[in-house]
Amino acid sequence: MHKIWGNAKRFNVNTVYTVEMEEKMKDKLMNGMLSAAGAMQTQRHLAAIKNAFMSLLPIIIIGSFCTLFSNVICNTTPGFFSLANIPGLSFLGKLNPMFTAANYGTMNFIAIGCVILIAMELGEHYGITDKALPVVALGAYISLCAFTASGKAADGTEVVVTNVLSRVYTNAQGLFVGMFASIAATEIYCRLVKSGKLEIHMPDGVPSNVARSFTILFPSLITVVIISAVGMIFEMVTGMTLFNAITAFIQKPLSHILTSFPGYITLIFITTVLWTFGIHGTQVTKAVYEPILLAAFAENEAAYAAGTAIPNIISTPFMSCFSTVTGAGITGGLIIAIMLFSKREDYKAIAKLALPCALFNINEPLTFGLPIVMNPVLAIPFMISPAVSATFAYAMTKIGFCGRMVVNAPWTTPPGLMAFLCSGGNIGAAVTQIICILLAFVVYIPFVLISNKQQVLTEE
Amino acid sequence: MSLTKRGGDLNMKEKQELQVTDVFTKSRIFTYLWIVFCPPYGLYRVLSPSSEFRRPEKWVWTMIVICTLVTFVKLIITG
């Protein structure tokens, strides 16, 4: 359609000027978008965070599936719906320690894993692959944590235990501070090592590995002491630990924004806008939203394991289930719309090819095949349908029809099954996910009809 | 620099990043299952010279297997 308008405008000099201006504006806009996306994608800290979370993804999935298995298969609590409670299958209860241990070992040590991974990823960026670096980063992070934990004893009295590290610091709640501590420690360490001023030179006869441990002795010591001193001074001045301050003044407000409905809609809108310019929106924004949504998911998962009320509606699996199901832009709806309403043979051929991929939430054949990228007609519903779907799913969850997300299934799990698994076996969630695809289908219909007319005009 | 070249550069950078497909290869998925059902052999697969796991991942998986085994033993002892 754009091409036809362009041809019509070339009939006089003024409109040619307008077309040129339009092209220039478009180029400027694209340049701006590419610069911003490029800066985010190549920024070393964000790249380290993204890689770290990608490495953590299997750990999170294993942990959440173990929760599901220990609750749905191996739970022997009387009155609880579980396979182990079915007569003849009670032996499944014996497997419970295995899944509980795997869940504990994964979900409760995410923050520690994150600190180690970020330090090593960032260190590799600087060309420093010392084995001491992740240990130093971990030491720096631990120095910001309190070593006392309080709780209630069986008789209801308040008990304070000293010389322990609360799981608050090692599970998803510690992710945010862990990220900051790891980045700060790695930056200090790498700069000190690279400067070479703190090296202790050993005689030639000393083995190289022994000499290396002396070379990194002072950088390691200074890094941990600096981070620890910052934490101590902060606590002396403000009366609260740096961990609590970052959690209260940065993590919680950010979490409230991203796990609130308007904040979430804005996030997915930005993601799809980037996609329509050919930029992998999810990859670009991941470093910002992943720690927050993951922490929200971990809270849900812990509540599910403890059998208490699930606190958050919006979390990582909510995004996979209701905003990116069948691919970003919920392009499964587009495939159905094309198959039923499109008169374009090229669209139909691509839709047929894309269908098997869409069943596993992959939509590259459509985004780059139709294409949706830089296609103003299809870009509009591509941006609208995830917002419509998320709104519907949020409302359904709010009224209790759709279960809250407590398991993080792999993103390639087929629609319907994915929501069923992620909600811990809730049929309402599976139905909601299917309705979301149908809603996307309704959103895409008018635009598929426009593309039909576009084809007719081009042929004419 | 042309838009096409800049877009291409961006895609190249994206390819250099760790992708979902990198962490869910067939061999890795089997290793994840071994880590749950038989952590020592899972750890052996993670640390073996032919392992697909990157250096930072080897560290984290080692830590996780140790934590899992300690918790498992504790659960068996305490019932």
Coordinates of C-alpha atoms in Angstrom, one line a residue:
Chain A
M1 CA 0.0 0.0 0.0
H2 CA 2.8 2.3 0.9
K3 CA 4.4 1.7 -2.5
I4 CA 1.1 2.6 -4.2
W5 CA 0.8 5.8 -2.2
G6 CA 4.4 6.6 -3.0
N7 CA 3.8 6.2 -6.8
A8 CA 0.7 8.4 -6.6
K9 CA 2.7 11.1 -4.8
R10 CA 5.4 11.3 -7.5
F11 CA 3.1 13.2 -9.9
N12 CA 4.2 16.6 -8.8
V13 CA 7.4 18.2 -7.4
N14 CA 6.0 19.0 -4.0
T15 CA 4.9 15.4 -3.3
V16 CA 8.3 14.1 -4.4
Y17 CA 9.8 16.4 -1.7
T18 CA 7.4 15.0 0.8
V19 CA 8.3 11.4 -0.1
E20 CA 12.0 12.2 0.3
M21 CA 11.3 13.9 3.6
E22 CA 9.3 10.8 4.7
E23 CA 12.2 8.5 3.7
K24 CA 14.7 10.7 5.6
M25 CA 12.5 10.7 8.7
K26 CA 12.1 6.9 8.5
D27 CA 15.9 6.5 8.2
K28 CA 16.4 8.8 11.2
L29 CA 13.9 6.8 13.2
M30 CA 15.5 3.5 12.2
N31 CA 19.0 4.9 13.0
G32 CA 17.8 6.0 16.4
M33 CA 16.2 2.6 17.2
L34 CA 19.2 0.7 16.0
S35 CA 21.6 2.9 18.0
A36 CA 19.6 2.5 21.2
A37 CA 19.1 -1.3 20.7
G38 CA 22.8 -1.7 19.8
A39 CA 23.9 0.2 22.9
M40 CA 21.7 -2.0 25.1
Q41 CA 22.8 -5.2 23.4
T42 CA 26.5 -4.4 23.5
Q43 CA 26.7 -2.8 26.9
R44 CA 29.0 -5.1 28.8
H45 CA 27.1 -5.2 32.1
L46 CA 23.8 -5.8 30.5
A47 CA 25.3 -8.5 28.2
A48 CA 26.9 -10.2 31.3
I49 CA 23.5 -10.1 33.1
K50 CA 21.7 -11.5 30.0
N51 CA 24.2 -14.4 29.6
A52 CA 24.1 -15.1 33.3
F53 CA 20.3 -15.4 33.2
M54 CA 20.4 -17.5 30.1
S55 CA 22.7 -19.9 32.0
L56 CA 20.4 -19.8 35.0
L57 CA 17.3 -20.7 32.9
P58 CA 17.8 -24.5 33.0
I59 CA 18.4 -24.3 36.7
I60 CA 15.1 -22.4 37.2
I61 CA 13.2 -24.9 35.0
I62 CA 14.6 -27.9 36.8
G63 CA 13.8 -26.3 40.2
S64 CA 10.2 -25.5 39.3
F65 CA 9.5 -28.9 37.8
C66 CA 10.8 -30.5 40.9
T67 CA 8.3 -28.5 42.9
L68 CA 5.6 -29.7 40.6
F69 CA 6.7 -33.3 40.9
S70 CA 7.0 -33.2 44.7
N71 CA 3.5 -31.7 45.0
V72 CA 1.6 -33.5 42.3
I73 CA 3.3 -36.8 42.2
C74 CA 5.1 -37.5 45.5
N75 CA 3.1 -35.6 48.1
T76 CA 1.7 -38.0 50.7
T77 CA -0.1 -35.4 52.8
P78 CA -3.6 -36.9 53.4
G79 CA -6.4 -35.1 51.4
F80 CA -3.9 -33.6 48.9
F81 CA -4.4 -34.3 45.2
S82 CA -1.3 -36.3 44.4
L83 CA -0.4 -39.6 42.6
A84 CA 1.2 -40.9 45.8
N85 CA -2.2 -40.7 47.5
I86 CA -3.7 -43.1 45.0
P87 CA -3.9 -46.7 46.4
G88 CA -1.0 -48.8 45.0
L89 CA 1.1 -45.8 44.1
S90 CA 2.2 -44.8 47.6
F91 CA 5.8 -45.9 46.7
L92 CA 6.0 -42.6 44.8
G93 CA 6.2 -40.8 48.1
K94 CA 9.6 -42.3 48.6
L95 CA 10.9 -40.2 45.7
N96 CA 9.9 -37.0 47.4
P97 CA 13.4 -36.3 49.1
M98 CA 15.0 -36.5 45.6
F99 CA 12.8 -33.8 44.1
T100 CA 12.8 -31.7 47.3
A101 CA 16.6 -31.8 47.4
A102 CA 16.9 -30.9 43.7
N103 CA 14.4 -28.0 44.2
Y104 CA 16.3 -26.8 47.3
G105 CA 19.6 -27.0 45.5
T106 CA 18.4 -25.0 42.5
M107 CA 15.8 -22.4 43.5
N108 CA 17.4 -21.5 46.9
F109 CA 20.8 -20.7 45.4
I110 CA 19.8 -18.6 42.4
A111 CA 21.4 -15.4 43.8
I112 CA 24.7 -17.2 44.5
G113 CA 24.7 -18.7 41.0
C114 CA 23.9 -15.3 39.5
V115 CA 26.8 -13.6 41.4
I116 CA 29.3 -16.2 40.1
L117 CA 28.0 -16.2 36.6
I118 CA 27.9 -12.4 36.2
A119 CA 31.4 -12.1 37.7
M120 CA 32.8 -14.7 35.2
E121 CA 31.0 -13.3 32.2
L122 CA 32.1 -9.8 32.9
G123 CA 35.6 -11.0 33.7
E124 CA 35.8 -12.7 30.4
H125 CA 34.8 -9.5 28.7
Y126 CA 37.9 -7.9 30.3
G127 CA 40.1 -10.9 29.4
I128 CA 40.4 -11.9 33.1
T129 CA 39.7 -15.6 33.7
D130 CA 41.2 -16.0 37.2
K131 CA 39.5 -18.6 39.3
A132 CA 39.7 -16.2 42.2
L133 CA 37.3 -13.7 40.5
P134 CA 34.0 -15.5 41.2
V135 CA 35.1 -16.3 44.7
V136 CA 36.0 -12.7 45.3
A137 CA 32.6 -11.5 43.9
L138 CA 30.8 -14.0 46.1
G139 CA 32.9 -12.9 49.1
A140 CA 32.0 -9.3 48.4
Y141 CA 28.3 -10.1 48.1
I142 CA 28.3 -12.1 51.3
S143 CA 30.0 -9.2 53.1
L144 CA 26.8 -7.1 52.4
C145 CA 24.6 -9.7 54.1
A146 CA 23.6 -9.9 57.7
F147 CA 24.7 -13.0 59.7
T148 CA 21.8 -13.1 62.0
A149 CA 18.3 -14.5 61.3
S150 CA 15.2 -14.1 63.4
G151 CA 12.1 -16.3 63.6
K152 CA 9.5 -17.6 65.9
A153 CA 10.1 -20.7 68.0
A154 CA 7.4 -23.4 68.5
D155 CA 6.2 -21.6 71.6
G156 CA 5.7 -18.3 69.7
T157 CA 8.7 -16.5 71.2
E158 CA 11.0 -14.4 69.0
V159 CA 14.4 -16.2 68.5
V160 CA 17.5 -14.6 67.0
V161 CA 20.1 -17.0 65.6
T162 CA 23.6 -15.7 65.0
N163 CA 26.3 -16.8 62.5
V164 CA 23.9 -18.0 59.8
L165 CA 23.1 -16.8 56.3
S166 CA 19.4 -16.5 55.8
R167 CA 18.0 -17.9 52.6
V168 CA 16.7 -14.4 51.7
Y169 CA 20.3 -13.7 50.6
T170 CA 20.7 -16.8 48.5
N171 CA 17.3 -17.2 46.8
A172 CA 15.7 -15.0 44.2
Q173 CA 15.1 -12.2 46.8
G174 CA 18.9 -11.6 46.7
L175 CA 19.2 -11.4 42.9
F176 CA 19.1 -7.7 42.7
V177 CA 21.7 -6.9 45.3
G178 CA 23.7 -9.8 44.0
M179 CA 23.8 -8.3 40.6
F180 CA 25.1 -5.0 41.8
A181 CA 27.6 -6.5 44.2
S182 CA 29.0 -8.8 41.5
I183 CA 29.3 -6.1 38.9
A184 CA 31.0 -3.7 41.4
A185 CA 33.4 -6.4 42.7
T186 CA 34.3 -7.5 39.2
E187 CA 34.9 -3.9 38.0
I188 CA 37.2 -3.1 41.0
Y189 CA 39.0 -6.4 40.8
C190 CA 39.6 -6.2 37.0
R191 CA 40.8 -2.7 37.2
L192 CA 43.2 -3.5 40.0
V193 CA 44.6 -6.6 38.3
K194 CA 44.9 -4.8 34.9
S195 CA 46.8 -1.8 36.5
G196 CA 49.5 -4.2 37.6
K197 CA 50.5 -1.9 40.4
L198 CA 49.6 -4.3 43.2
E199 CA 51.5 -7.3 41.9
I200 CA 53.9 -9.1 44.2
H201 CA 56.8 -10.3 42.0
M202 CA 58.1 -13.6 43.1
P203 CA 61.6 -15.0 42.3
D204 CA 61.9 -17.0 39.0
G205 CA 62.1 -20.4 40.8
V206 CA 58.6 -20.0 42.2
P207 CA 56.0 -22.1 40.2
S208 CA 53.7 -20.0 38.0
N209 CA 50.5 -21.0 39.8
V210 CA 52.0 -20.0 43.2
A211 CA 53.3 -16.7 41.7
R212 CA 49.8 -16.0 40.2
S213 CA 48.1 -16.4 43.6
F214 CA 50.4 -13.8 45.0
T215 CA 49.8 -11.5 42.0
I216 CA 46.1 -11.5 42.7
L217 CA 46.3 -11.4 46.5
F218 CA 46.1 -7.6 47.0
P219 CA 43.4 -7.0 44.3
S220 CA 41.2 -9.7 45.9
L221 CA 41.7 -8.4 49.4
I222 CA 41.1 -4.7 48.4
T223 CA 38.0 -5.6 46.4
V224 CA 36.3 -7.4 49.3
V225 CA 37.4 -4.8 51.8
I226 CA 36.1 -1.9 49.6
I227 CA 32.6 -3.5 49.2
S228 CA 32.5 -4.5 52.8
A229 CA 33.5 -1.0 53.9
V230 CA 30.9 0.6 51.7
G231 CA 28.3 -1.7 53.3
M232 CA 29.5 -0.9 56.9
I233 CA 29.7 2.9 56.3
F234 CA 26.2 2.8 54.8
E235 CA 24.8 0.9 57.8
M236 CA 26.5 3.3 60.2
V237 CA 25.2 6.4 58.5
T238 CA 21.6 5.2 57.7
G239 CA 21.0 2.6 60.3
M240 CA 20.0 0.0 57.7
T241 CA 22.1 -2.5 55.7
L242 CA 22.9 -1.8 52.1
F243 CA 21.0 -5.0 51.2
N244 CA 17.9 -3.8 52.9
A245 CA 18.2 -0.3 51.4
I246 CA 18.6 -1.6 47.8
T247 CA 15.7 -4.0 48.3
A248 CA 13.5 -1.3 49.8
F249 CA 14.3 1.6 47.6
I250 CA 15.2 0.1 44.2
Q251 CA 14.0 -3.5 44.0
K252 CA 10.6 -3.1 45.5
P253 CA 9.5 0.0 43.6
L254 CA 10.8 -1.5 40.3
S255 CA 9.1 -4.7 41.1
H256 CA 5.8 -2.9 41.8
I257 CA 6.1 -1.2 38.4
L258 CA 6.9 -4.3 36.4
T259 CA 4.5 -6.6 38.2
S260 CA 1.7 -4.1 38.0
F261 CA -0.6 -4.3 35.1
P262 CA 0.2 -0.9 33.5
G263 CA 3.9 -1.4 33.9
Y264 CA 3.7 -4.9 32.4
I265 CA 1.7 -3.7 29.4
T266 CA 4.2 -0.9 28.7
L267 CA 7.0 -3.5 28.9
I268 CA 5.5 -5.8 26.3
F269 CA 4.5 -2.9 24.1
I270 CA 8.2 -1.8 24.0
T271 CA 9.3 -5.4 23.3
T272 CA 6.9 -5.7 20.3
V273 CA 7.7 -2.3 18.9
L274 CA 11.4 -3.3 18.8
W275 CA 10.4 -6.5 17.1
T276 CA 8.6 -4.6 14.3
F277 CA 11.8 -2.8 13.6
G278 CA 13.6 -6.2 13.2
I279 CA 15.3 -6.0 16.7
H280 CA 14.9 -8.9 19.0
G281 CA 12.8 -7.1 21.6
T282 CA 12.9 -9.8 24.2
Q283 CA 16.7 -10.0 24.2
V284 CA 17.1 -6.2 24.4
T285 CA 14.7 -5.7 27.4
K286 CA 15.5 -9.0 29.1
A287 CA 18.3 -7.7 31.3
V288 CA 15.8 -5.1 32.8
Y289 CA 12.8 -7.3 33.4
E290 CA 14.2 -10.8 34.0
P291 CA 15.5 -10.3 37.6
I292 CA 12.2 -8.7 38.7
L293 CA 9.8 -11.1 37.1
L294 CA 12.0 -14.1 38.1
A295 CA 11.9 -12.9 41.8
A296 CA 8.1 -12.6 41.5
F297 CA 8.0 -16.2 40.1
A298 CA 10.2 -17.5 42.9
E299 CA 7.8 -16.0 45.5
N300 CA 5.0 -17.8 43.7
E301 CA 6.9 -21.1 43.6
A302 CA 7.9 -20.9 47.3
A303 CA 4.3 -20.2 48.2
Y304 CA 3.1 -23.1 46.1
A305 CA 5.6 -25.4 47.7
A306 CA 4.6 -24.2 51.2
G307 CA 0.9 -24.6 50.3
T308 CA 0.1 -20.9 51.0
A309 CA -1.7 -18.3 48.8
I310 CA 0.2 -17.5 45.6
P311 CA 1.1 -13.7 45.8
N312 CA 1.8 -12.6 42.2
I313 CA -0.2 -12.6 39.0
I314 CA 2.6 -11.3 36.7
S315 CA 5.8 -13.3 36.7
T316 CA 8.1 -14.9 34.1
P317 CA 5.7 -17.8 33.2
F318 CA 2.8 -15.4 32.8
M319 CA 4.8 -13.6 30.1
S320 CA 5.5 -16.9 28.3
C321 CA 1.9 -18.1 28.6
F322 CA 0.0 -15.0 27.7
S323 CA 2.2 -12.5 25.9
T324 CA 4.5 -14.6 23.8
V325 CA 2.5 -17.8 23.3
T326 CA 3.0 -19.1 19.7
G327 CA 5.7 -16.4 19.4
A328 CA 6.1 -12.7 20.1
G329 CA 2.9 -10.9 19.0
I330 CA 0.9 -14.1 19.5
T331 CA 1.3 -14.8 15.8
G332 CA -0.7 -18.1 16.2
G333 CA -3.7 -15.8 15.8
L334 CA -2.3 -14.5 12.6
I335 CA -1.8 -18.0 11.2
I336 CA -5.4 -18.8 11.8
A337 CA -6.5 -15.5 10.3
I338 CA -4.4 -16.0 7.2
M339 CA -5.7 -19.6 6.7
L340 CA -9.3 -18.5 7.0
F341 CA -9.4 -15.0 5.5
S342 CA -6.3 -14.4 3.4
K343 CA -6.6 -14.4 -0.4
R344 CA -2.9 -14.1 -0.8
E345 CA -1.1 -17.3 -1.9
D346 CA 2.2 -16.1 -0.6
Y347 CA 0.8 -15.5 2.9
K348 CA -1.0 -18.8 2.9
A349 CA 2.2 -20.7 1.9
I350 CA 4.2 -19.0 4.7
A351 CA 1.4 -19.6 7.2
K352 CA 1.4 -23.3 6.4
L353 CA 5.2 -23.5 6.8
A354 CA 5.0 -21.5 10.1
L355 CA 2.3 -23.6 11.7
P356 CA 4.5 -26.4 13.1
C357 CA 7.0 -23.8 14.5
A358 CA 4.1 -21.9 16.1
L359 CA 3.0 -25.0 18.0
F360 CA 6.4 -24.7 19.8
N361 CA 6.2 -20.9 20.1
I362 CA 8.7 -20.1 17.4
N363 CA 7.5 -17.4 14.9
E364 CA 10.6 -16.3 13.0
P365 CA 9.2 -17.8 9.7
L366 CA 6.3 -15.3 10.0
T367 CA 8.2 -12.3 11.4
F368 CA 10.8 -12.4 8.7
G369 CA 8.9 -14.4 6.0
L370 CA 5.7 -12.4 5.5
P371 CA 7.3 -10.1 6.8
I372 CA 5.9 -8.5 9.9
V373 CA 9.2 -6.6 10.4
M374 CA 8.8 -3.1 8.8
N375 CA 5.3 -4.0 7.6
P376 CA 3.0 -1.2 8.9
V377 CA -0.2 -3.2 8.2
L378 CA 0.8 -6.3 10.3
A379 CA 2.9 -4.4 12.8
I380 CA -0.2 -2.8 14.4
P381 CA -2.0 -6.0 15.4
F382 CA 1.5 -7.5 16.3
M383 CA 1.8 -4.8 18.9
I384 CA -1.9 -4.8 20.0
S385 CA -2.5 -8.6 20.4
P386 CA -0.1 -9.3 23.3
A387 CA -1.6 -6.4 25.2
V388 CA -5.1 -7.6 24.6
S389 CA -4.2 -11.2 25.6
A390 CA -2.3 -10.1 28.7
T391 CA -5.3 -7.9 29.8
F392 CA -7.7 -10.8 29.3
A393 CA -5.4 -13.3 31.1
Y394 CA -4.9 -10.8 34.0
A395 CA -8.6 -10.3 34.4
M396 CA -9.2 -14.1 34.3
T397 CA -6.5 -14.6 36.9
K398 CA -8.0 -11.8 39.1
I399 CA -11.4 -13.4 39.1
G400 CA -9.9 -16.8 39.9
F401 CA -10.8 -18.6 36.6
C402 CA -7.1 -18.9 35.6
G403 CA -4.6 -20.2 38.1
R404 CA -1.6 -18.2 39.1
M405 CA 1.8 -19.3 37.6
V406 CA 3.9 -21.5 39.9
V407 CA 6.0 -23.5 37.5
N408 CA 8.4 -22.3 34.8
A409 CA 7.9 -24.6 31.8
P410 CA 10.3 -24.4 28.9
W411 CA 9.2 -21.7 26.5
T412 CA 8.9 -24.2 23.6
T413 CA 6.0 -26.1 25.4
P414 CA 3.0 -26.2 23.2
P415 CA 0.1 -23.8 23.9
G416 CA -2.5 -25.1 26.3
L417 CA -0.1 -27.6 27.8
M418 CA 2.2 -24.8 28.8
A419 CA -0.4 -22.9 30.8
F420 CA -1.6 -26.2 32.4
L421 CA 1.9 -27.0 33.6
C422 CA 2.8 -23.5 34.6
S423 CA -0.3 -23.1 36.8
G424 CA 0.4 -26.5 38.5
G425 CA -2.4 -28.3 36.6
N426 CA -5.1 -25.7 36.4
I427 CA -7.6 -26.3 33.5
G428 CA -8.8 -22.7 33.6
A429 CA -5.3 -21.5 32.7
A430 CA -5.1 -23.8 29.7
V431 CA -8.6 -22.6 28.5
T432 CA -7.5 -18.9 29.1
Q433 CA -4.4 -19.5 27.0
I434 CA -6.4 -20.9 24.1
I435 CA -8.9 -18.0 24.3
C436 CA -5.9 -15.6 24.2
I437 CA -4.8 -17.1 20.9
L438 CA -8.4 -16.7 19.6
L439 CA -8.5 -13.1 20.8
A440 CA -5.3 -12.5 18.9
F441 CA -7.0 -14.1 15.8
V442 CA -9.8 -11.6 16.1
V443 CA -7.3 -8.7 16.4
Y444 CA -5.5 -9.9 13.2
I445 CA -8.6 -10.4 11.0
P446 CA -9.1 -6.8 9.9
F447 CA -5.4 -6.4 9.1
V448 CA -5.4 -9.6 7.0
L449 CA -8.3 -8.3 5.1
I450 CA -6.4 -5.0 4.5
S451 CA -3.4 -7.0 3.2
N452 CA -5.8 -8.7 0.8
K453 CA -6.9 -5.3 -0.6
Q454 CA -3.2 -4.2 -0.6
Q455 CA -2.4 -7.1 -2.9
V456 CA -5.3 -6.3 -5.2
L457 CA -4.2 -2.7 -5.5
T458 CA -0.6 -3.7 -6.2
E459 CA -1.7 -6.1 -9.0
E460 CA -3.9 -3.3 -10.5
Chain B
M1 CA 27.1 3.4 8.0
S2 CA 24.2 2.0 6.1
L3 CA 21.1 0.8 7.9
T4 CA 21.5 -2.7 6.5
K5 CA 25.0 -3.0 7.7
R6 CA 24.1 -1.7 11.2
G7 CA 21.2 -4.1 11.4
G8 CA 23.6 -6.9 10.3
D9 CA 26.1 -5.9 13.0
L10 CA 23.4 -6.0 15.6
N11 CA 22.3 -9.5 14.5
M12 CA 25.9 -10.7 14.6
K13 CA 26.2 -9.4 18.2
E14 CA 23.0 -11.2 19.1
K15 CA 24.4 -14.4 17.6
Q16 CA 27.5 -14.1 19.8
E17 CA 25.3 -13.9 22.9
L18 CA 24.2 -17.1 24.7
Q19 CA 20.9 -18.2 23.2
V20 CA 18.1 -20.5 24.5
T21 CA 19.0 -23.1 21.9
D22 CA 22.6 -23.2 23.3
V23 CA 21.5 -24.2 26.8
F24 CA 18.9 -26.7 25.7
T25 CA 20.9 -29.0 23.4
K26 CA 20.1 -32.7 23.4
S27 CA 23.2 -33.6 25.4
R28 CA 22.6 -30.8 27.9
I29 CA 19.0 -31.9 28.5
F30 CA 20.2 -35.4 29.3
T31 CA 22.7 -33.9 31.7
Y32 CA 20.0 -31.9 33.4
L33 CA 17.9 -35.1 33.9
W34 CA 21.0 -37.0 35.3
I35 CA 21.6 -34.1 37.7
V36 CA 18.1 -34.6 39.2
F37 CA 18.0 -38.5 39.2
C38 CA 21.8 -39.2 39.8
P39 CA 23.6 -36.0 40.7
P40 CA 27.2 -37.5 40.8
Y41 CA 26.9 -38.8 37.2
G42 CA 25.3 -35.5 36.2
L43 CA 28.2 -33.6 37.7
Y44 CA 30.6 -36.0 35.9
R45 CA 28.9 -35.1 32.6
V46 CA 29.1 -31.4 33.4
L47 CA 32.8 -31.5 34.2
S48 CA 33.9 -34.0 31.5
P49 CA 36.3 -32.7 28.9
S50 CA 33.8 -33.3 26.1
S51 CA 31.1 -31.4 28.0
E52 CA 29.2 -28.5 26.2
F53 CA 29.0 -26.5 29.4
R54 CA 31.0 -23.3 29.5
R55 CA 33.4 -22.4 32.3
P56 CA 31.0 -20.2 34.3
E57 CA 28.3 -22.8 34.0
K58 CA 30.6 -25.6 35.3
W59 CA 31.1 -23.6 38.4
V60 CA 27.5 -23.0 39.1
W61 CA 26.3 -26.6 38.3
T62 CA 29.1 -27.9 40.6
M63 CA 27.8 -25.7 43.4
I64 CA 24.2 -26.8 42.7
V65 CA 25.0 -30.5 42.7
I66 CA 26.9 -30.2 46.0
C67 CA 23.9 -28.3 47.6
T68 CA 21.5 -30.9 46.2
L69 CA 23.5 -33.8 47.6
V70 CA 23.9 -32.2 51.0
T71 CA 20.1 -31.5 51.2
F72 CA 19.3 -35.0 50.0
V73 CA 21.5 -36.6 52.7
K74 CA 20.0 -34.2 55.3
L75 CA 16.5 -35.2 54.2
I76 CA 17.3 -38.9 54.5
I77 CA 18.9 -38.5 57.9
T78 CA 16.1 -36.3 59.4
G79 CA 13.3 -38.1 57.6

